[in-house]
């Protein structure tokens, strides 16, 4: 999905403007031989632990509701191994389930591997979908409007480093949140320990 090129621009913008975020990485992105973007993002996270929390988004992006506990463990541990050479931050305890797919078996399975927080969101920007698409993806203006109209203290906003209009929308989102007295934080800041 999306344009990998924007991933670094987004992370560098967040660093330049002192904006905290949580990044859920797939192991496949860290291992991807066609682009260094995942590894460079991990290096940025490593350099700025005060801004970024790292979470696990699985290795191959399967629906965890269809996996056994052993398969879940393999997905999570493969991702940890892929990330480890580039970032010392442990992605535990935060897991974001691919497709938002979870049930009690998923919570139990990932919990057994040390992922005590299966993280969902209340604002989905759908930024992974291109504008020229059926159904169409959101424009930058639509992303900004959606986040600023719905965000409240404690909201979790789902965006993608490879999102199509994300880089364009981000400055206005952060300015708008700050104007409303809201400050983006890392999941560590919301869920200590």
mmCIF file with all atom_site columns, C-alpha atoms in Angstrom:
data_model
loop_
_atom_site.group_PDB
_atom_site.id
_atom_site.type_symbol
_atom_site.label_atom_id
_atom_site.label_alt_id
_atom_site.label_comp_id
_atom_site.label_asym_id
_atom_site.label_entity_id
_atom_site.label_seq_id
_atom_site.pdbx_PDB_ins_code
_atom_site.Cartn_x
_atom_site.Cartn_y
_atom_site.Cartn_z
_atom_site.occupancy
_atom_site.B_iso_or_equiv
_atom_site.pdbx_formal_charge
_atom_site.auth_seq_id
_atom_site.auth_comp_id
_atom_site.auth_asym_id
_atom_site.auth_atom_id
_atom_site.pdbx_PDB_model_num
ATOM 1   C CA . UNK A 1 1   ? 0.000   0.000   0.000  1.00 0.00 ? 1   UNK A CA 1
ATOM 2   C CA . UNK A 1 2   ? 0.862   3.653   -0.424 1.00 0.00 ? 2   UNK A CA 1
ATOM 3   C CA . UNK A 1 3   ? 4.073   5.347   -1.311 1.00 0.00 ? 3   UNK A CA 1
ATOM 4   C CA . UNK A 1 4   ? 7.067   4.208   0.652  1.00 0.00 ? 4   UNK A CA 1
ATOM 5   C CA . UNK A 1 5   ? 8.887   7.426   -0.211 1.00 0.00 ? 5   UNK A CA 1
ATOM 6   C CA . UNK A 1 6   ? 6.598   9.435   2.040  1.00 0.00 ? 6   UNK A CA 1
ATOM 7   C CA . UNK A 1 7   ? 7.411   7.261   5.068  1.00 0.00 ? 7   UNK A CA 1
ATOM 8   C CA . UNK A 1 8   ? 10.758  8.958   5.674  1.00 0.00 ? 8   UNK A CA 1
ATOM 9   C CA . UNK A 1 9   ? 9.355   12.409  4.968  1.00 0.00 ? 9   UNK A CA 1
ATOM 10  C CA . UNK A 1 10  ? 6.612   11.783  7.528  1.00 0.00 ? 10  UNK A CA 1
ATOM 11  C CA . UNK A 1 11  ? 8.987   10.510  10.214 1.00 0.00 ? 11  UNK A CA 1
ATOM 12  C CA . UNK A 1 12  ? 11.423  13.367  9.606  1.00 0.00 ? 12  UNK A CA 1
ATOM 13  C CA . UNK A 1 13  ? 8.553   15.877  9.816  1.00 0.00 ? 13  UNK A CA 1
ATOM 14  C CA . UNK A 1 14  ? 7.459   14.386  13.139 1.00 0.00 ? 14  UNK A CA 1
ATOM 15  C CA . UNK A 1 15  ? 11.033  14.680  14.455 1.00 0.00 ? 15  UNK A CA 1
ATOM 16  C CA . UNK A 1 16  ? 11.427  18.259  13.231 1.00 0.00 ? 16  UNK A CA 1
ATOM 17  C CA . UNK A 1 17  ? 8.161   19.303  14.904 1.00 0.00 ? 17  UNK A CA 1
ATOM 18  C CA . UNK A 1 18  ? 8.597   17.307  18.127 1.00 0.00 ? 18  UNK A CA 1
ATOM 19  C CA . UNK A 1 19  ? 5.490   15.192  17.544 1.00 0.00 ? 19  UNK A CA 1
ATOM 20  C CA . UNK A 1 20  ? 5.145   11.905  19.394 1.00 0.00 ? 20  UNK A CA 1
ATOM 21  C CA . UNK A 1 21  ? 3.802   8.810   17.636 1.00 0.00 ? 21  UNK A CA 1
ATOM 22  C CA . UNK A 1 22  ? 3.648   5.043   17.840 1.00 0.00 ? 22  UNK A CA 1
ATOM 23  C CA . UNK A 1 23  ? 4.858   3.134   14.784 1.00 0.00 ? 23  UNK A CA 1
ATOM 24  C CA . UNK A 1 24  ? 3.620   -0.403  14.181 1.00 0.00 ? 24  UNK A CA 1
ATOM 25  C CA . UNK A 1 25  ? 6.090   -2.130  11.877 1.00 0.00 ? 25  UNK A CA 1
ATOM 26  C CA . UNK A 1 26  ? 5.680   -5.361  9.941  1.00 0.00 ? 26  UNK A CA 1
ATOM 27  C CA . UNK A 1 27  ? 8.659   -7.672  9.879  1.00 0.00 ? 27  UNK A CA 1
ATOM 28  C CA . UNK A 1 28  ? 8.324   -7.880  6.103  1.00 0.00 ? 28  UNK A CA 1
ATOM 29  C CA . UNK A 1 29  ? 8.874   -4.107  5.866  1.00 0.00 ? 29  UNK A CA 1
ATOM 30  C CA . UNK A 1 30  ? 12.040  -4.337  7.955  1.00 0.00 ? 30  UNK A CA 1
ATOM 31  C CA . UNK A 1 31  ? 13.314  -7.187  5.756  1.00 0.00 ? 31  UNK A CA 1
ATOM 32  C CA . UNK A 1 32  ? 12.143  -5.736  2.410  1.00 0.00 ? 32  UNK A CA 1
ATOM 33  C CA . UNK A 1 33  ? 15.029  -5.890  -0.087 1.00 0.00 ? 33  UNK A CA 1
ATOM 34  C CA . UNK A 1 34  ? 13.359  -3.521  -2.577 1.00 0.00 ? 34  UNK A CA 1
ATOM 35  C CA . UNK A 1 35  ? 13.492  -0.503  -0.261 1.00 0.00 ? 35  UNK A CA 1
ATOM 36  C CA . UNK A 1 36  ? 15.500  0.657   2.733  1.00 0.00 ? 36  UNK A CA 1
ATOM 37  C CA . UNK A 1 37  ? 12.566  2.699   4.045  1.00 0.00 ? 37  UNK A CA 1
ATOM 38  C CA . UNK A 1 38  ? 11.582  0.305   6.837  1.00 0.00 ? 38  UNK A CA 1
ATOM 39  C CA . UNK A 1 39  ? 15.144  0.032   8.106  1.00 0.00 ? 39  UNK A CA 1
ATOM 40  C CA . UNK A 1 40  ? 15.682  3.793   7.935  1.00 0.00 ? 40  UNK A CA 1
ATOM 41  C CA . UNK A 1 41  ? 12.440  4.380   9.853  1.00 0.00 ? 41  UNK A CA 1
ATOM 42  C CA . UNK A 1 42  ? 13.693  1.954   12.516 1.00 0.00 ? 42  UNK A CA 1
ATOM 43  C CA . UNK A 1 43  ? 16.976  3.872   12.725 1.00 0.00 ? 43  UNK A CA 1
ATOM 44  C CA . UNK A 1 44  ? 15.016  7.095   13.276 1.00 0.00 ? 44  UNK A CA 1
ATOM 45  C CA . UNK A 1 45  ? 12.968  5.414   16.025 1.00 0.00 ? 45  UNK A CA 1
ATOM 46  C CA . UNK A 1 46  ? 16.204  4.198   17.594 1.00 0.00 ? 46  UNK A CA 1
ATOM 47  C CA . UNK A 1 47  ? 17.606  7.744   17.543 1.00 0.00 ? 47  UNK A CA 1
ATOM 48  C CA . UNK A 1 48  ? 14.444  9.310   19.024 1.00 0.00 ? 48  UNK A CA 1
ATOM 49  C CA . UNK A 1 49  ? 12.957  7.058   21.729 1.00 0.00 ? 49  UNK A CA 1
ATOM 50  C CA . UNK A 1 50  ? 11.502  10.161  23.387 1.00 0.00 ? 50  UNK A CA 1
ATOM 51  C CA . UNK A 1 51  ? 9.265   10.647  20.327 1.00 0.00 ? 51  UNK A CA 1
ATOM 52  C CA . UNK A 1 52  ? 8.540   7.148   19.065 1.00 0.00 ? 52  UNK A CA 1
ATOM 53  C CA . UNK A 1 53  ? 7.202   3.941   20.504 1.00 0.00 ? 53  UNK A CA 1
ATOM 54  C CA . UNK A 1 54  ? 7.599   0.832   18.370 1.00 0.00 ? 54  UNK A CA 1
ATOM 55  C CA . UNK A 1 55  ? 4.842   -1.767  18.136 1.00 0.00 ? 55  UNK A CA 1
ATOM 56  C CA . UNK A 1 56  ? 4.423   -5.101  16.361 1.00 0.00 ? 56  UNK A CA 1
ATOM 57  C CA . UNK A 1 57  ? 2.148   -5.338  13.317 1.00 0.00 ? 57  UNK A CA 1
ATOM 58  C CA . UNK A 1 58  ? 3.005   -8.993  12.483 1.00 0.00 ? 58  UNK A CA 1
ATOM 59  C CA . UNK A 1 59  ? 5.369   -10.295 9.815  1.00 0.00 ? 59  UNK A CA 1
ATOM 60  C CA . UNK A 1 60  ? 3.156   -11.166 6.831  1.00 0.00 ? 60  UNK A CA 1
ATOM 61  C CA . UNK A 1 61  ? -0.004  -9.178  7.815  1.00 0.00 ? 61  UNK A CA 1
ATOM 62  C CA . UNK A 1 62  ? -2.415  -12.132 8.197  1.00 0.00 ? 62  UNK A CA 1
ATOM 63  C CA . UNK A 1 63  ? -5.790  -12.069 9.923  1.00 0.00 ? 63  UNK A CA 1
ATOM 64  C CA . UNK A 1 64  ? -4.840  -13.357 13.384 1.00 0.00 ? 64  UNK A CA 1
ATOM 65  C CA . UNK A 1 65  ? -8.361  -14.736 13.895 1.00 0.00 ? 65  UNK A CA 1
ATOM 66  C CA . UNK A 1 66  ? -7.398  -17.451 11.409 1.00 0.00 ? 66  UNK A CA 1
ATOM 67  C CA . UNK A 1 67  ? -4.108  -18.413 13.118 1.00 0.00 ? 67  UNK A CA 1
ATOM 68  C CA . UNK A 1 68  ? -3.248  -20.916 15.812 1.00 0.00 ? 68  UNK A CA 1
ATOM 69  C CA . UNK A 1 69  ? -1.487  -19.647 18.930 1.00 0.00 ? 69  UNK A CA 1
ATOM 70  C CA . UNK A 1 70  ? 1.759   -21.139 17.590 1.00 0.00 ? 70  UNK A CA 1
ATOM 71  C CA . UNK A 1 71  ? 1.338   -19.311 14.258 1.00 0.00 ? 71  UNK A CA 1
ATOM 72  C CA . UNK A 1 72  ? 0.683   -16.059 16.135 1.00 0.00 ? 72  UNK A CA 1
ATOM 73  C CA . UNK A 1 73  ? 3.890   -16.549 18.104 1.00 0.00 ? 73  UNK A CA 1
ATOM 74  C CA . UNK A 1 74  ? 5.848   -17.168 14.897 1.00 0.00 ? 74  UNK A CA 1
ATOM 75  C CA . UNK A 1 75  ? 4.459   -13.987 13.271 1.00 0.00 ? 75  UNK A CA 1
ATOM 76  C CA . UNK A 1 76  ? 5.341   -11.864 16.304 1.00 0.00 ? 76  UNK A CA 1
ATOM 77  C CA . UNK A 1 77  ? 8.772   -13.381 16.931 1.00 0.00 ? 77  UNK A CA 1
ATOM 78  C CA . UNK A 1 78  ? 9.765   -13.193 13.246 1.00 0.00 ? 78  UNK A CA 1
ATOM 79  C CA . UNK A 1 79  ? 8.926   -9.491  13.377 1.00 0.00 ? 79  UNK A CA 1
ATOM 80  C CA . UNK A 1 80  ? 10.973  -8.985  16.539 1.00 0.00 ? 80  UNK A CA 1
ATOM 81  C CA . UNK A 1 81  ? 13.931  -10.711 14.870 1.00 0.00 ? 81  UNK A CA 1
ATOM 82  C CA . UNK A 1 82  ? 13.572  -8.591  11.708 1.00 0.00 ? 82  UNK A CA 1
ATOM 83  C CA . UNK A 1 83  ? 13.459  -5.351  13.714 1.00 0.00 ? 83  UNK A CA 1
ATOM 84  C CA . UNK A 1 84  ? 16.229  -6.161  16.205 1.00 0.00 ? 84  UNK A CA 1
ATOM 85  C CA . UNK A 1 85  ? 19.284  -5.415  14.002 1.00 0.00 ? 85  UNK A CA 1
ATOM 86  C CA . UNK A 1 86  ? 18.038  -1.866  13.376 1.00 0.00 ? 86  UNK A CA 1
ATOM 87  C CA . UNK A 1 87  ? 16.321  -0.857  16.618 1.00 0.00 ? 87  UNK A CA 1
ATOM 88  C CA . UNK A 1 88  ? 16.902  -1.916  20.208 1.00 0.00 ? 88  UNK A CA 1
ATOM 89  C CA . UNK A 1 89  ? 13.370  -0.924  21.252 1.00 0.00 ? 89  UNK A CA 1
ATOM 90  C CA . UNK A 1 90  ? 11.233  -3.934  22.189 1.00 0.00 ? 90  UNK A CA 1
ATOM 91  C CA . UNK A 1 91  ? 7.873   -3.764  20.392 1.00 0.00 ? 91  UNK A CA 1
ATOM 92  C CA . UNK A 1 92  ? 6.232   -5.423  23.390 1.00 0.00 ? 92  UNK A CA 1
ATOM 93  C CA . UNK A 1 93  ? 3.698   -4.825  24.882 1.00 0.00 ? 93  UNK A CA 1
ATOM 94  C CA . UNK A 1 94  ? 1.961   -3.224  21.865 1.00 0.00 ? 94  UNK A CA 1
ATOM 95  C CA . UNK A 1 95  ? 0.404   -5.218  18.991 1.00 0.00 ? 95  UNK A CA 1
ATOM 96  C CA . UNK A 1 96  ? -1.826  -3.822  16.253 1.00 0.00 ? 96  UNK A CA 1
ATOM 97  C CA . UNK A 1 97  ? -3.820  -6.600  14.614 1.00 0.00 ? 97  UNK A CA 1
ATOM 98  C CA . UNK A 1 98  ? -3.821  -6.643  10.814 1.00 0.00 ? 98  UNK A CA 1
ATOM 99  C CA . UNK A 1 99  ? -7.254  -5.619  9.479  1.00 0.00 ? 99  UNK A CA 1
ATOM 100 C CA . UNK A 1 100 ? -8.255  -4.818  13.066 1.00 0.00 ? 100 UNK A CA 1
ATOM 101 C CA . UNK A 1 101 ? -9.046  -8.520  13.427 1.00 0.00 ? 101 UNK A CA 1
ATOM 102 C CA . UNK A 1 102 ? -9.195  -9.743  17.018 1.00 0.00 ? 102 UNK A CA 1
ATOM 103 C CA . UNK A 1 103 ? -11.149 -12.008 19.327 1.00 0.00 ? 103 UNK A CA 1
ATOM 104 C CA . UNK A 1 104 ? -10.457 -13.651 22.690 1.00 0.00 ? 104 UNK A CA 1
ATOM 105 C CA . UNK A 1 105 ? -8.186  -16.283 21.115 1.00 0.00 ? 105 UNK A CA 1
ATOM 106 C CA . UNK A 1 106 ? -6.086  -13.511 19.543 1.00 0.00 ? 106 UNK A CA 1
ATOM 107 C CA . UNK A 1 107 ? -5.835  -11.631 22.841 1.00 0.00 ? 107 UNK A CA 1
ATOM 108 C CA . UNK A 1 108 ? -4.787  -14.832 24.600 1.00 0.00 ? 108 UNK A CA 1
ATOM 109 C CA . UNK A 1 109 ? -2.331  -15.864 21.874 1.00 0.00 ? 109 UNK A CA 1
ATOM 110 C CA . UNK A 1 110 ? -0.510  -12.541 21.590 1.00 0.00 ? 110 UNK A CA 1
ATOM 111 C CA . UNK A 1 111 ? -0.700  -11.985 25.340 1.00 0.00 ? 111 UNK A CA 1
ATOM 112 C CA . UNK A 1 112 ? 1.221   -15.215 25.878 1.00 0.00 ? 112 UNK A CA 1
ATOM 113 C CA . UNK A 1 113 ? 4.077   -13.754 23.798 1.00 0.00 ? 113 UNK A CA 1
ATOM 114 C CA . UNK A 1 114 ? 4.173   -10.580 25.904 1.00 0.00 ? 114 UNK A CA 1
ATOM 115 C CA . UNK A 1 115 ? 1.788   -8.364  23.928 1.00 0.00 ? 115 UNK A CA 1
ATOM 116 C CA . UNK A 1 116 ? -0.523  -7.221  26.701 1.00 0.00 ? 116 UNK A CA 1
ATOM 117 C CA . UNK A 1 117 ? -2.054  -4.425  24.624 1.00 0.00 ? 117 UNK A CA 1
ATOM 118 C CA . UNK A 1 118 ? -3.843  -5.269  21.395 1.00 0.00 ? 118 UNK A CA 1
ATOM 119 C CA . UNK A 1 119 ? -4.297  -1.752  20.084 1.00 0.00 ? 119 UNK A CA 1
ATOM 120 C CA . UNK A 1 120 ? -7.360  -0.571  18.199 1.00 0.00 ? 120 UNK A CA 1
ATOM 121 C CA . UNK A 1 121 ? -8.318  2.953   17.167 1.00 0.00 ? 121 UNK A CA 1
ATOM 122 C CA . UNK A 1 122 ? -11.320 5.257   17.193 1.00 0.00 ? 122 UNK A CA 1
ATOM 123 C CA . UNK A 1 123 ? -10.416 7.368   14.141 1.00 0.00 ? 123 UNK A CA 1
ATOM 124 C CA . UNK A 1 124 ? -9.517  5.567   10.900 1.00 0.00 ? 124 UNK A CA 1
ATOM 125 C CA . UNK A 1 125 ? -8.235  7.924   8.216  1.00 0.00 ? 125 UNK A CA 1
ATOM 126 C CA . UNK A 1 126 ? -8.340  5.166   5.544  1.00 0.00 ? 126 UNK A CA 1
ATOM 127 C CA . UNK A 1 127 ? -5.222  6.889   4.185  1.00 0.00 ? 127 UNK A CA 1
ATOM 128 C CA . UNK A 1 128 ? -3.958  3.618   2.657  1.00 0.00 ? 128 UNK A CA 1
ATOM 129 C CA . UNK A 1 129 ? -6.589  3.878   -0.083 1.00 0.00 ? 129 UNK A CA 1
ATOM 130 C CA . UNK A 1 130 ? -5.649  5.993   -3.135 1.00 0.00 ? 130 UNK A CA 1
ATOM 131 C CA . UNK A 1 131 ? -7.991  8.801   -4.202 1.00 0.00 ? 131 UNK A CA 1
ATOM 132 C CA . UNK A 1 132 ? -8.301  7.252   -7.667 1.00 0.00 ? 132 UNK A CA 1
ATOM 133 C CA . UNK A 1 133 ? -9.931  4.061   -6.483 1.00 0.00 ? 133 UNK A CA 1
ATOM 134 C CA . UNK A 1 134 ? -13.362 2.461   -6.242 1.00 0.00 ? 134 UNK A CA 1
ATOM 135 C CA . UNK A 1 135 ? -14.375 3.285   -3.574 1.00 0.00 ? 135 UNK A CA 1
ATOM 136 C CA . UNK A 1 136 ? -12.249 6.448   -3.602 1.00 0.00 ? 136 UNK A CA 1
ATOM 137 C CA . UNK A 1 137 ? -9.731  7.135   -0.886 1.00 0.00 ? 137 UNK A CA 1
ATOM 138 C CA . UNK A 1 138 ? -9.727  10.376  1.072  1.00 0.00 ? 138 UNK A CA 1
ATOM 139 C CA . UNK A 1 139 ? -8.088  13.605  -0.010 1.00 0.00 ? 139 UNK A CA 1
ATOM 140 C CA . UNK A 1 140 ? -5.729  15.382  2.380  1.00 0.00 ? 140 UNK A CA 1
ATOM 141 C CA . UNK A 1 141 ? -8.532  17.863  3.165  1.00 0.00 ? 141 UNK A CA 1
ATOM 142 C CA . UNK A 1 142 ? -10.901 15.002  4.015  1.00 0.00 ? 142 UNK A CA 1
ATOM 143 C CA . UNK A 1 143 ? -8.309  13.353  6.271  1.00 0.00 ? 143 UNK A CA 1
ATOM 144 C CA . UNK A 1 144 ? -7.722  16.622  8.116  1.00 0.00 ? 144 UNK A CA 1
ATOM 145 C CA . UNK A 1 145 ? -11.453 17.272  8.529  1.00 0.00 ? 145 UNK A CA 1
ATOM 146 C CA . UNK A 1 146 ? -12.164 13.746  9.781  1.00 0.00 ? 146 UNK A CA 1
ATOM 147 C CA . UNK A 1 147 ? -9.414  13.761  12.409 1.00 0.00 ? 147 UNK A CA 1
ATOM 148 C CA . UNK A 1 148 ? -10.078 17.274  13.681 1.00 0.00 ? 148 UNK A CA 1
ATOM 149 C CA . UNK A 1 149 ? -13.858 16.760  13.863 1.00 0.00 ? 149 UNK A CA 1
ATOM 150 C CA . UNK A 1 150 ? -13.600 13.511  15.824 1.00 0.00 ? 150 UNK A CA 1
ATOM 151 C CA . UNK A 1 151 ? -10.435 13.754  17.919 1.00 0.00 ? 151 UNK A CA 1
ATOM 152 C CA . UNK A 1 152 ? -10.764 14.011  21.674 1.00 0.00 ? 152 UNK A CA 1
ATOM 153 C CA . UNK A 1 153 ? -8.458  13.338  24.590 1.00 0.00 ? 153 UNK A CA 1
ATOM 154 C CA . UNK A 1 154 ? -7.452  9.669   24.442 1.00 0.00 ? 154 UNK A CA 1
ATOM 155 C CA . UNK A 1 155 ? -8.316  9.201   20.772 1.00 0.00 ? 155 UNK A CA 1
ATOM 156 C CA . UNK A 1 156 ? -6.143  6.829   18.763 1.00 0.00 ? 156 UNK A CA 1
ATOM 157 C CA . UNK A 1 157 ? -5.825  7.932   15.140 1.00 0.00 ? 157 UNK A CA 1
ATOM 158 C CA . UNK A 1 158 ? -4.881  5.281   12.583 1.00 0.00 ? 158 UNK A CA 1
ATOM 159 C CA . UNK A 1 159 ? -2.588  6.567   9.831  1.00 0.00 ? 159 UNK A CA 1
ATOM 160 C CA . UNK A 1 160 ? -0.015  4.857   7.602  1.00 0.00 ? 160 UNK A CA 1
ATOM 161 C CA . UNK A 1 161 ? 3.575   5.825   6.832  1.00 0.00 ? 161 UNK A CA 1
ATOM 162 C CA . UNK A 1 162 ? 2.787   4.702   3.290  1.00 0.00 ? 162 UNK A CA 1
ATOM 163 C CA . UNK A 1 163 ? -0.507  6.599   3.178  1.00 0.00 ? 163 UNK A CA 1
ATOM 164 C CA . UNK A 1 164 ? -1.275  8.445   -0.028 1.00 0.00 ? 164 UNK A CA 1
ATOM 165 C CA . UNK A 1 165 ? -2.259  11.892  1.278  1.00 0.00 ? 165 UNK A CA 1
ATOM 166 C CA . UNK A 1 166 ? -0.886  11.495  4.797  1.00 0.00 ? 166 UNK A CA 1
ATOM 167 C CA . UNK A 1 167 ? 2.201   13.660  4.474  1.00 0.00 ? 167 UNK A CA 1
ATOM 168 C CA . UNK A 1 168 ? 0.108   16.463  2.995  1.00 0.00 ? 168 UNK A CA 1
ATOM 169 C CA . UNK A 1 169 ? -2.500  16.199  5.782  1.00 0.00 ? 169 UNK A CA 1
ATOM 170 C CA . UNK A 1 170 ? -0.174  15.792  8.751  1.00 0.00 ? 170 UNK A CA 1
ATOM 171 C CA . UNK A 1 171 ? 0.914   19.405  9.405  1.00 0.00 ? 171 UNK A CA 1
ATOM 172 C CA . UNK A 1 172 ? -2.674  20.658  9.437  1.00 0.00 ? 172 UNK A CA 1
ATOM 173 C CA . UNK A 1 173 ? -3.745  17.790  11.700 1.00 0.00 ? 173 UNK A CA 1
ATOM 174 C CA . UNK A 1 174 ? -1.041  18.494  14.256 1.00 0.00 ? 174 UNK A CA 1
ATOM 175 C CA . UNK A 1 175 ? -1.631  22.254  14.155 1.00 0.00 ? 175 UNK A CA 1
ATOM 176 C CA . UNK A 1 176 ? -5.385  21.718  14.530 1.00 0.00 ? 176 UNK A CA 1
ATOM 177 C CA . UNK A 1 177 ? -4.980  19.310  17.440 1.00 0.00 ? 177 UNK A CA 1
ATOM 178 C CA . UNK A 1 178 ? -2.601  21.668  19.199 1.00 0.00 ? 178 UNK A CA 1
ATOM 179 C CA . UNK A 1 179 ? -4.955  24.601  18.585 1.00 0.00 ? 179 UNK A CA 1
ATOM 180 C CA . UNK A 1 180 ? -7.683  22.517  20.286 1.00 0.00 ? 180 UNK A CA 1
ATOM 181 C CA . UNK A 1 181 ? -5.421  21.895  23.279 1.00 0.00 ? 181 UNK A CA 1
ATOM 182 C CA . UNK A 1 182 ? -4.634  18.298  22.286 1.00 0.00 ? 182 UNK A CA 1
ATOM 183 C CA . UNK A 1 183 ? -1.083  16.966  22.008 1.00 0.00 ? 183 UNK A CA 1
ATOM 184 C CA . UNK A 1 184 ? -0.148  13.730  20.242 1.00 0.00 ? 184 UNK A CA 1
ATOM 185 C CA . UNK A 1 185 ? 1.505   11.216  22.578 1.00 0.00 ? 185 UNK A CA 1
ATOM 186 C CA . UNK A 1 186 ? 3.058   7.764   22.354 1.00 0.00 ? 186 UNK A CA 1
ATOM 187 C CA . UNK A 1 187 ? 1.144   4.721   23.537 1.00 0.00 ? 187 UNK A CA 1
ATOM 188 C CA . UNK A 1 188 ? 3.689   4.482   26.387 1.00 0.00 ? 188 UNK A CA 1
ATOM 189 C CA . UNK A 1 189 ? 2.421   7.846   27.570 1.00 0.00 ? 189 UNK A CA 1
ATOM 190 C CA . UNK A 1 190 ? -1.187  6.582   27.549 1.00 0.00 ? 190 UNK A CA 1
ATOM 191 C CA . UNK A 1 191 ? -0.533  3.100   28.928 1.00 0.00 ? 191 UNK A CA 1
ATOM 192 C CA . UNK A 1 192 ? 2.528   3.178   31.183 1.00 0.00 ? 192 UNK A CA 1
ATOM 193 C CA . UNK A 1 193 ? 4.152   -0.179  31.889 1.00 0.00 ? 193 UNK A CA 1
#
